[in-house]
mmCIF file of C-alpha atoms in Angstrom:
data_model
loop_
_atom_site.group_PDB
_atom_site.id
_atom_site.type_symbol
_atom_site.label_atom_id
_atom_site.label_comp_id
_atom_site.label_asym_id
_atom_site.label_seq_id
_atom_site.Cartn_x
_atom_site.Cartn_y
_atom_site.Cartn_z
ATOM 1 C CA UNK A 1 13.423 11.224 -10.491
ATOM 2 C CA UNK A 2 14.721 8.577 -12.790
ATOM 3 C CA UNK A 3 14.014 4.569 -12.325
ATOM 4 C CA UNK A 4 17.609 3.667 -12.006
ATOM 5 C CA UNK A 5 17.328 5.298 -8.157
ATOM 6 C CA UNK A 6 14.727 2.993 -7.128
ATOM 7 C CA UNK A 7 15.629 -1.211 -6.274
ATOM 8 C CA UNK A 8 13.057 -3.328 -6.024
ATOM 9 C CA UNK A 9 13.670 -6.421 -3.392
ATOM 10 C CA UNK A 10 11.945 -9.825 -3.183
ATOM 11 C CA UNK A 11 10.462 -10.776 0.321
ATOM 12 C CA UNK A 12 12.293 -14.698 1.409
ATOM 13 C CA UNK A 13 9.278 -17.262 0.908
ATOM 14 C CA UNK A 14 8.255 -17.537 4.482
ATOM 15 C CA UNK A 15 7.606 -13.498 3.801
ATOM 16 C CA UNK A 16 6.061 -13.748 0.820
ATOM 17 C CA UNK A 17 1.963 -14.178 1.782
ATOM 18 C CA UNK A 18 2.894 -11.059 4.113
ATOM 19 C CA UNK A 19 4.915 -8.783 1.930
ATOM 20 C CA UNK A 20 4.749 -7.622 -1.526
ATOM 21 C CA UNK A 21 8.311 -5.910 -2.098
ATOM 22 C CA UNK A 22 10.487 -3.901 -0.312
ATOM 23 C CA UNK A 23 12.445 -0.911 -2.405
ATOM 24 C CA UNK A 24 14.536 1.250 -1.748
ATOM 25 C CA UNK A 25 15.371 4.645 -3.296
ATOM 26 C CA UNK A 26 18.103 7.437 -2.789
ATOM 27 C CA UNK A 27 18.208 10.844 -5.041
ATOM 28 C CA UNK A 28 19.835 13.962 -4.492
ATOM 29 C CA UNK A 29 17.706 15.992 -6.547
ATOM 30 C CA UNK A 30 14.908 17.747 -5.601
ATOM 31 C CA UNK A 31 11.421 15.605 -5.549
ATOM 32 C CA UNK A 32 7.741 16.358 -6.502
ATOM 33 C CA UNK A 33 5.582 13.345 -7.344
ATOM 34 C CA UNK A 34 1.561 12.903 -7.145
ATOM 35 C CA UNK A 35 0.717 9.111 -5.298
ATOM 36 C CA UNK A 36 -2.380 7.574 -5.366
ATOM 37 C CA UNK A 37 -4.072 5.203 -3.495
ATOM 38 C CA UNK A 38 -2.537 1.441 -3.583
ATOM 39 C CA UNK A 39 -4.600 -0.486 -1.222
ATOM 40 C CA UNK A 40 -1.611 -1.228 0.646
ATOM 41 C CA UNK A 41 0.105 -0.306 4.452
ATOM 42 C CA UNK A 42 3.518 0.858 4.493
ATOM 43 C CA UNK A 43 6.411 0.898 6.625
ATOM 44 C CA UNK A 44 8.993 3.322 5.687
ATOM 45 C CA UNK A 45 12.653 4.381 6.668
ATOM 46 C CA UNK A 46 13.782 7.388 5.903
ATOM 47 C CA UNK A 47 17.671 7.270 6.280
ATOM 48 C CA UNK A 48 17.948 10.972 4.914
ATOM 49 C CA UNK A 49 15.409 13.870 4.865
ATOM 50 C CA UNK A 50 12.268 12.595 5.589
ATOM 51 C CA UNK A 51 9.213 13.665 2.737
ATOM 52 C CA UNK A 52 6.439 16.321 3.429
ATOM 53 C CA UNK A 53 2.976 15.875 2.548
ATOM 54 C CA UNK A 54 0.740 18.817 1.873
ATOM 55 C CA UNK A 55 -2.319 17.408 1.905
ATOM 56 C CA UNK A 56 -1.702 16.270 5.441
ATOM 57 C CA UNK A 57 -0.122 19.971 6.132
ATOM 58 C CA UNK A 58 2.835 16.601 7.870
ATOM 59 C CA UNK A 59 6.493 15.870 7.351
ATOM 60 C CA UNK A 60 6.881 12.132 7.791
ATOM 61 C CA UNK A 61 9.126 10.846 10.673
ATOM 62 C CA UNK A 62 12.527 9.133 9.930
ATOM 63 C CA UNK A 63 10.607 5.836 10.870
ATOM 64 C CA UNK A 64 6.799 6.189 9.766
ATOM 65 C CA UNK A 65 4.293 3.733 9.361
ATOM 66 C CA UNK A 66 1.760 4.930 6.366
ATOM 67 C CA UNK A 67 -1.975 3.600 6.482
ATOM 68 C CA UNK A 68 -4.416 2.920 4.152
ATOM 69 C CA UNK A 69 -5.446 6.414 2.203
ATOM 70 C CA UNK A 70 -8.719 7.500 0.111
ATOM 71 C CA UNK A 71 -7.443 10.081 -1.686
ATOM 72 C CA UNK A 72 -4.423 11.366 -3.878
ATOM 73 C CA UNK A 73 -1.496 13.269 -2.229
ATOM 74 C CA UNK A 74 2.274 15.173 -3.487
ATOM 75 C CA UNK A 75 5.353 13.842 -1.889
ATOM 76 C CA UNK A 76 7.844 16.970 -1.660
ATOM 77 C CA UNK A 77 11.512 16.745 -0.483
ATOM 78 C CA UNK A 78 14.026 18.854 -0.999
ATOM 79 C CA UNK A 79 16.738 16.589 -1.961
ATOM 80 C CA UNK A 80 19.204 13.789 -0.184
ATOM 81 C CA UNK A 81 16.615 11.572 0.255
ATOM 82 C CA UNK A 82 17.250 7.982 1.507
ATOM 83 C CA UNK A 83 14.562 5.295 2.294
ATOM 84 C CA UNK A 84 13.390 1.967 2.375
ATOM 85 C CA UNK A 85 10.076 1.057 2.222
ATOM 86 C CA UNK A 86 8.463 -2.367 3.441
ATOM 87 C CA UNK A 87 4.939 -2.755 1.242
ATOM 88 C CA UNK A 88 2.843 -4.985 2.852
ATOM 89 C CA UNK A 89 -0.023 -7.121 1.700
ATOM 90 C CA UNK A 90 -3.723 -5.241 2.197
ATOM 91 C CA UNK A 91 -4.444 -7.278 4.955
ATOM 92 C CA UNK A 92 -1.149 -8.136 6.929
ATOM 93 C CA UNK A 93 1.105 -5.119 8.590
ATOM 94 C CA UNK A 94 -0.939 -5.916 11.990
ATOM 95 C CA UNK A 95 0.492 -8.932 12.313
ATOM 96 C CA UNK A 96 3.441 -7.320 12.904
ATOM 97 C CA UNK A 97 2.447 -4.232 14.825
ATOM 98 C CA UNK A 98 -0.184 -6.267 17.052
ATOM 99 C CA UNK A 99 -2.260 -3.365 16.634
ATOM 100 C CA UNK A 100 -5.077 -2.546 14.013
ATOM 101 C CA UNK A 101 -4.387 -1.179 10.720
ATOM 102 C CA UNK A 102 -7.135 0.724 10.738
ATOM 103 C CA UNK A 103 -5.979 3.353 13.496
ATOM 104 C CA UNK A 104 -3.741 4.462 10.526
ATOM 105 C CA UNK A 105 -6.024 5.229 7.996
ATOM 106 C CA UNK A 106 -5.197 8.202 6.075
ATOM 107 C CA UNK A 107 -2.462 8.916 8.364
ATOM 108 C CA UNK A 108 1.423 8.992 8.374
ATOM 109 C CA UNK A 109 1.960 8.089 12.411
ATOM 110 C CA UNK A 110 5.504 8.261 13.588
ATOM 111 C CA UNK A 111 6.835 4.216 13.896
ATOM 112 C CA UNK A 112 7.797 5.936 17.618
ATOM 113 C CA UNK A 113 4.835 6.610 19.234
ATOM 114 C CA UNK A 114 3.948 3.096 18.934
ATOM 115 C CA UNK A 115 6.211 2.283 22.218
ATOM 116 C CA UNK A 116 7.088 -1.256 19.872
ATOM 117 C CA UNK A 117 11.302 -1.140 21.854
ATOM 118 C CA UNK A 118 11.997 -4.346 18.674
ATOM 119 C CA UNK A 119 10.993 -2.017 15.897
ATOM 120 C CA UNK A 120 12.654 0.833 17.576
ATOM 121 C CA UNK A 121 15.863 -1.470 17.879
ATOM 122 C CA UNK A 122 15.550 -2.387 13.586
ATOM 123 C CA UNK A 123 15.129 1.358 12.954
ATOM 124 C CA UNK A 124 18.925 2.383 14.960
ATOM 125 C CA UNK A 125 20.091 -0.927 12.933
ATOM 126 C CA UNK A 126 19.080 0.089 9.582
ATOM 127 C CA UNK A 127 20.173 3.739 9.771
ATOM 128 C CA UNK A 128 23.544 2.932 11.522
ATOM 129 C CA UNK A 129 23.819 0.576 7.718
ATOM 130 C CA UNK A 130 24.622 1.925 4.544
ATOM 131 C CA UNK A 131 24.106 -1.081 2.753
ATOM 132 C CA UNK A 132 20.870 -1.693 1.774
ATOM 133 C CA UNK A 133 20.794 -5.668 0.655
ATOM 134 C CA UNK A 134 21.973 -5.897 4.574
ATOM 135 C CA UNK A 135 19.100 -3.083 6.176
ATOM 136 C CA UNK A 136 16.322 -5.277 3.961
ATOM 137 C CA UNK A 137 18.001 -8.632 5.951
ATOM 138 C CA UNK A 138 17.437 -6.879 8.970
ATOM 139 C CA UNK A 139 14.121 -6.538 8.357
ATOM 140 C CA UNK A 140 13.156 -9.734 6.997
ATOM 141 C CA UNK A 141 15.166 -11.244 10.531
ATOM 142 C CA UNK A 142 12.181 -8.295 12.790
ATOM 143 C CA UNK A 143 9.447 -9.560 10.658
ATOM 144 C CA UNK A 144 10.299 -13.328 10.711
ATOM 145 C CA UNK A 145 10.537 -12.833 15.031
ATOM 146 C CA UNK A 146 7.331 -11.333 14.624
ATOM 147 C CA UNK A 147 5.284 -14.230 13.474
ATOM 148 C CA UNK A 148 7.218 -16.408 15.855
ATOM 149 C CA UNK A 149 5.434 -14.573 18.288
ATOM 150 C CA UNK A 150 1.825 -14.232 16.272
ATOM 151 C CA UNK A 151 -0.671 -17.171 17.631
ATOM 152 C CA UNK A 152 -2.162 -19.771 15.680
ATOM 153 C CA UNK A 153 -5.635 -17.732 16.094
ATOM 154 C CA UNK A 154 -4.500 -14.535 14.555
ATOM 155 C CA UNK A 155 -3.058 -16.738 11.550
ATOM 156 C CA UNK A 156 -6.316 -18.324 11.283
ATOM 157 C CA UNK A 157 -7.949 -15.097 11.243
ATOM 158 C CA UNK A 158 -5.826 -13.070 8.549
ATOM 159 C CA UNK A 159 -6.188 -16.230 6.195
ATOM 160 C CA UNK A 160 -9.947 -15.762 6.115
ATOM 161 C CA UNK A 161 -9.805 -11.599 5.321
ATOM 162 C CA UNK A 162 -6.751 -12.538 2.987
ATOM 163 C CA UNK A 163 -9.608 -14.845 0.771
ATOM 164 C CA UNK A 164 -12.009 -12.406 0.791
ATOM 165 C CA UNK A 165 -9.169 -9.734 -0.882
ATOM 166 C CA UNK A 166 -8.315 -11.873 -3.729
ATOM 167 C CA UNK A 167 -11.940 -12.032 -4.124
ATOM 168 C CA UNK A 168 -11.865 -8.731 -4.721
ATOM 169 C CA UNK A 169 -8.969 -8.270 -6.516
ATOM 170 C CA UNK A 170 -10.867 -10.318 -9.267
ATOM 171 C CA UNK A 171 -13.969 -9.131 -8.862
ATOM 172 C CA UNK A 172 -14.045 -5.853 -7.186
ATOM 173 C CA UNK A 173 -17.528 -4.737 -7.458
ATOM 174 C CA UNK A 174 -18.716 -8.451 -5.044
ATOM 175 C CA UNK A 175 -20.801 -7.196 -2.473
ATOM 176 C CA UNK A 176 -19.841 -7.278 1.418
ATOM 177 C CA UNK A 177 -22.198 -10.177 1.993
ATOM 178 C CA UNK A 178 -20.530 -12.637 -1.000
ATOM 179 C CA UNK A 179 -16.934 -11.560 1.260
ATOM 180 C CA UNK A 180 -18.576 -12.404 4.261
ATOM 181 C CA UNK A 181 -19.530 -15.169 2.772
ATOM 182 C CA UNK A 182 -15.809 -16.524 1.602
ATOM 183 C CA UNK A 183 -14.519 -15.485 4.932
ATOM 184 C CA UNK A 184 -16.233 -17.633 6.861
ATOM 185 C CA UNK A 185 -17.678 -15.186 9.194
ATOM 186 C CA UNK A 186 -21.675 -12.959 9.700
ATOM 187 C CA UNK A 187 -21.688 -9.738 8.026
ATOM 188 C CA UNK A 188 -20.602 -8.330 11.350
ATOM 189 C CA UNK A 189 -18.146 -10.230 12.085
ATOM 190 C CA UNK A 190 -16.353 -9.908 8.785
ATOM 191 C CA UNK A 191 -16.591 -5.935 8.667
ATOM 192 C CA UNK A 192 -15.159 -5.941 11.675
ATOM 193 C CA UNK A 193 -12.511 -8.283 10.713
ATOM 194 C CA UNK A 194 -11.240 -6.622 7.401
ATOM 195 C CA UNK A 195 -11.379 -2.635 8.995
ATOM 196 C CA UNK A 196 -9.127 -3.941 11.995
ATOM 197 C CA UNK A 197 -6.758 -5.796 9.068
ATOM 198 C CA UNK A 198 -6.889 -3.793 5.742
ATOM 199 C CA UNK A 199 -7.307 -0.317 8.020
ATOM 200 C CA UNK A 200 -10.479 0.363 5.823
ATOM 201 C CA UNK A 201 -14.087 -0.899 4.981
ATOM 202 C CA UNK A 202 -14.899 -3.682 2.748
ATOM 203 C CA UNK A 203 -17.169 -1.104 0.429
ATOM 204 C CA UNK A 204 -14.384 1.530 0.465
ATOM 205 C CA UNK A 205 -11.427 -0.565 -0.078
ATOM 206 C CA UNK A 206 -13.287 -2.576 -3.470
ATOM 207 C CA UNK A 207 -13.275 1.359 -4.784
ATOM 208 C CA UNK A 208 -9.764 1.282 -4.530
ATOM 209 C CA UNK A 209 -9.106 -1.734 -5.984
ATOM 210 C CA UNK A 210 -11.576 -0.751 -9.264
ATOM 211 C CA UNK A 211 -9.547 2.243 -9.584
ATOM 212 C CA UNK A 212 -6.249 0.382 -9.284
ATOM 213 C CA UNK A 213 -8.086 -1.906 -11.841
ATOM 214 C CA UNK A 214 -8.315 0.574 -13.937
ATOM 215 C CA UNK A 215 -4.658 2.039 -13.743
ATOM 216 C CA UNK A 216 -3.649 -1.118 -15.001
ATOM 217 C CA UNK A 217 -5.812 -1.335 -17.948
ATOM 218 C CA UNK A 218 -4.252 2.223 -18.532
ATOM 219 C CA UNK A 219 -1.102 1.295 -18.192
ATOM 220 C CA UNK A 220 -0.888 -1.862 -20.447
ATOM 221 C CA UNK A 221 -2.488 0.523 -22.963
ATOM 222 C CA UNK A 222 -0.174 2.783 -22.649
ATOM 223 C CA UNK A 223 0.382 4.815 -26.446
ATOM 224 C CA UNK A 224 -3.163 3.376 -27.582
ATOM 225 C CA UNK A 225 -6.350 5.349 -27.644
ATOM 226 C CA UNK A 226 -8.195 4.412 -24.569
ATOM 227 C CA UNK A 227 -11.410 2.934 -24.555
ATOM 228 C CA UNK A 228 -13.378 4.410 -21.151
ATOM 229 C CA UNK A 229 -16.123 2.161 -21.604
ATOM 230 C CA UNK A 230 -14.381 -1.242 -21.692
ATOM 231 C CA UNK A 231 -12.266 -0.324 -18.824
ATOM 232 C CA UNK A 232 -15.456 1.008 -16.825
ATOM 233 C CA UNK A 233 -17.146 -2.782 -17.793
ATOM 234 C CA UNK A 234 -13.595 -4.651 -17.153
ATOM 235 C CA UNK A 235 -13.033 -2.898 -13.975
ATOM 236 C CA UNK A 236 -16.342 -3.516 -12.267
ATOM 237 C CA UNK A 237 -17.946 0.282 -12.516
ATOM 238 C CA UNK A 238 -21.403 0.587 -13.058
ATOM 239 C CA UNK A 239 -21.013 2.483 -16.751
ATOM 240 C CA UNK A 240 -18.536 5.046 -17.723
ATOM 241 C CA UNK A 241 -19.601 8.000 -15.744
ATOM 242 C CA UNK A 242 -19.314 6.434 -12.790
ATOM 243 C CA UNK A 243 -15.686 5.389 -13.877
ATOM 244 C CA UNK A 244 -14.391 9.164 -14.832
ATOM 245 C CA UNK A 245 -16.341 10.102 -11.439
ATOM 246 C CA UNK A 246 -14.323 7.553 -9.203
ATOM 247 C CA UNK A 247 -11.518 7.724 -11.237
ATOM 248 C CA UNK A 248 -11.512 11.754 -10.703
ATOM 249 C CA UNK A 249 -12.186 11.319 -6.423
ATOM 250 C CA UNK A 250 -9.081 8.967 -6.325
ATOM 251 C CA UNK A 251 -6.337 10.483 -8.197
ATOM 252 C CA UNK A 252 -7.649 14.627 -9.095
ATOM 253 C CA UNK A 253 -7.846 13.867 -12.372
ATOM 254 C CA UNK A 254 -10.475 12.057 -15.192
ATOM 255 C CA UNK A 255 -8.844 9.515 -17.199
ATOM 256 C CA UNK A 256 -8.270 11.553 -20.121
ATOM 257 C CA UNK A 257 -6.557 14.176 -18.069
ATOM 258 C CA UNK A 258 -4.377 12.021 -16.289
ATOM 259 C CA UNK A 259 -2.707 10.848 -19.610
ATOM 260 C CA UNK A 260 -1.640 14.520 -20.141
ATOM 261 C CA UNK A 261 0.397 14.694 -17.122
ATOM 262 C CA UNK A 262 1.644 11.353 -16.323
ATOM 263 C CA UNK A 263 1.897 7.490 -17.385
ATOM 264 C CA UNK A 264 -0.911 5.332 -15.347
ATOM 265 C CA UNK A 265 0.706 3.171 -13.395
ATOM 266 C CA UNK A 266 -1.012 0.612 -11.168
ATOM 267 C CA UNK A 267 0.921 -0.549 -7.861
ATOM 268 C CA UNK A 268 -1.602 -2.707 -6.979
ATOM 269 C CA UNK A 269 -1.456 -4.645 -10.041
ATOM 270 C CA UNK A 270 2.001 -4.100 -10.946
ATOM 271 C CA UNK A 271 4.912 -6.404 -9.443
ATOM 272 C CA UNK A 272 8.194 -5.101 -9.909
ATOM 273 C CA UNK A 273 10.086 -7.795 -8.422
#
């Protein structure tokens, strides 16, 4: 799989607090590739052969929405594969869907069985198109109708779990009272808040953003001898062991292992467009 078969696309502004990126990518060769965790919902398109998972013993649909996940998992397809991908901010695919994230989590659920007839409708638009810069327009046009629709309360609502994620994005290991706290909302209220909008916990998604975290550190050390201990401290883990242990429970691997197999690379705390 080389990098000149992926594209990267910018969401318009009025996207932009919603979406991360779209890309796209189309090969022909055979594929094989370990994925971790990013801390962010998917939507995907497949306008060729859809990928299998193993770890979910699941072949994804041609139109599959992909939830929050815990734990590391292959992508296998056989080759001619075809898809866009709509990455979403943690917190904001529901307000789309107009249902909760969190009845995704550490599934791949066919974009079908939702019953949504204007997703359907993008899906027979986008695979009847062969050019991509026009499929991604078609999308933006869905999602844009979509918060036409959204009320002012929902809105409201996302803004407050969207504060508490940057929160955590700088500070990962904050505790689910400070978020609260931000938020605006009880203890109660909040973890109810952020599991219907991220798809996940408060305390489960902060482990996900330390190991992202530390990706990152990986990543922009990338050639240099790595020191654990300073990217335990940087990342928010309580001391090194409980870095490799983490680190180990989200991607297979310790740290030092994963640099014999592959270059970190943090989608969380990368942006490629």
């Amino acid at each position: 799989m080389h990098q000149d078969d992926f594209r990267f696309y910018k969401p318009c502004k009025l996207l932009q607090s919603y979406v991360r990126y779209y890309w796209a990518f189309k090969s022909n060769q055979r594929l094989n590739t370990l994925t971790f965790p990013i801390g962010c919902p998917q939507i995907i398109f497949h306008k060729q052969t859809p990928l299998y998972i193993p770890e979910l013993n699941t072949t994804q649909d041609v139109l599959t929405i992909s939830g929050q996940v815990n734990f590391s998992s292959h992508l296998y397809a056989t080759g001619n594969t075809e898809m866009i991908v709509v990455v979403f901010h943690p917190h904001a695919m529901s307000m789309f869907l107009n249902i909760p994230t969190s009845l995704f989590y550490n599934q791949e659920v066919s974009g079908y069985s939702l019953e949504n007839k204007s997703l359907n409708e993008l899906a027979i638009r986008i695979f009847d198109c062969e050019n991509n810069s026009i499929c991604i327009s078609y999308i933006e046009k869905w999602l844009l109708s979509q918060i036409d629709d959204n009320s002012a309360n929902t809105t409201y609502r996302i803004e407050r779990i969207d504060a508490a994620v940057q929160q955590i994005y700088i500070t990962p290991q904050i505790s689910v009272n400070e978020l609260s706290s931000i938020a605006c909302l009880s203890k109660k209220q909040f973890e109810r808040l952020f599991h219907s909008f991220v798809g996940i916990n408060p305390k489960e998604y902060t482990r996900i953003v330390r190991f992202q975290k530390a990706l990152a550190q990986m990543q922009h050390q990338a050639g240099k001898e790595i020191n654990q201990a300073q990217i335990a401290y940087t990342s928010g883990y309580a001391d090194q062991s409980h870095f490799i242990r983490e680190f180990k429970k989200f991607c297979g691997y310790t740290p030092l292992s994963l640099l014999k197999v592959s270059n970190p690379y943090s989608d969380l705390f990368t942006n490629p467009v």
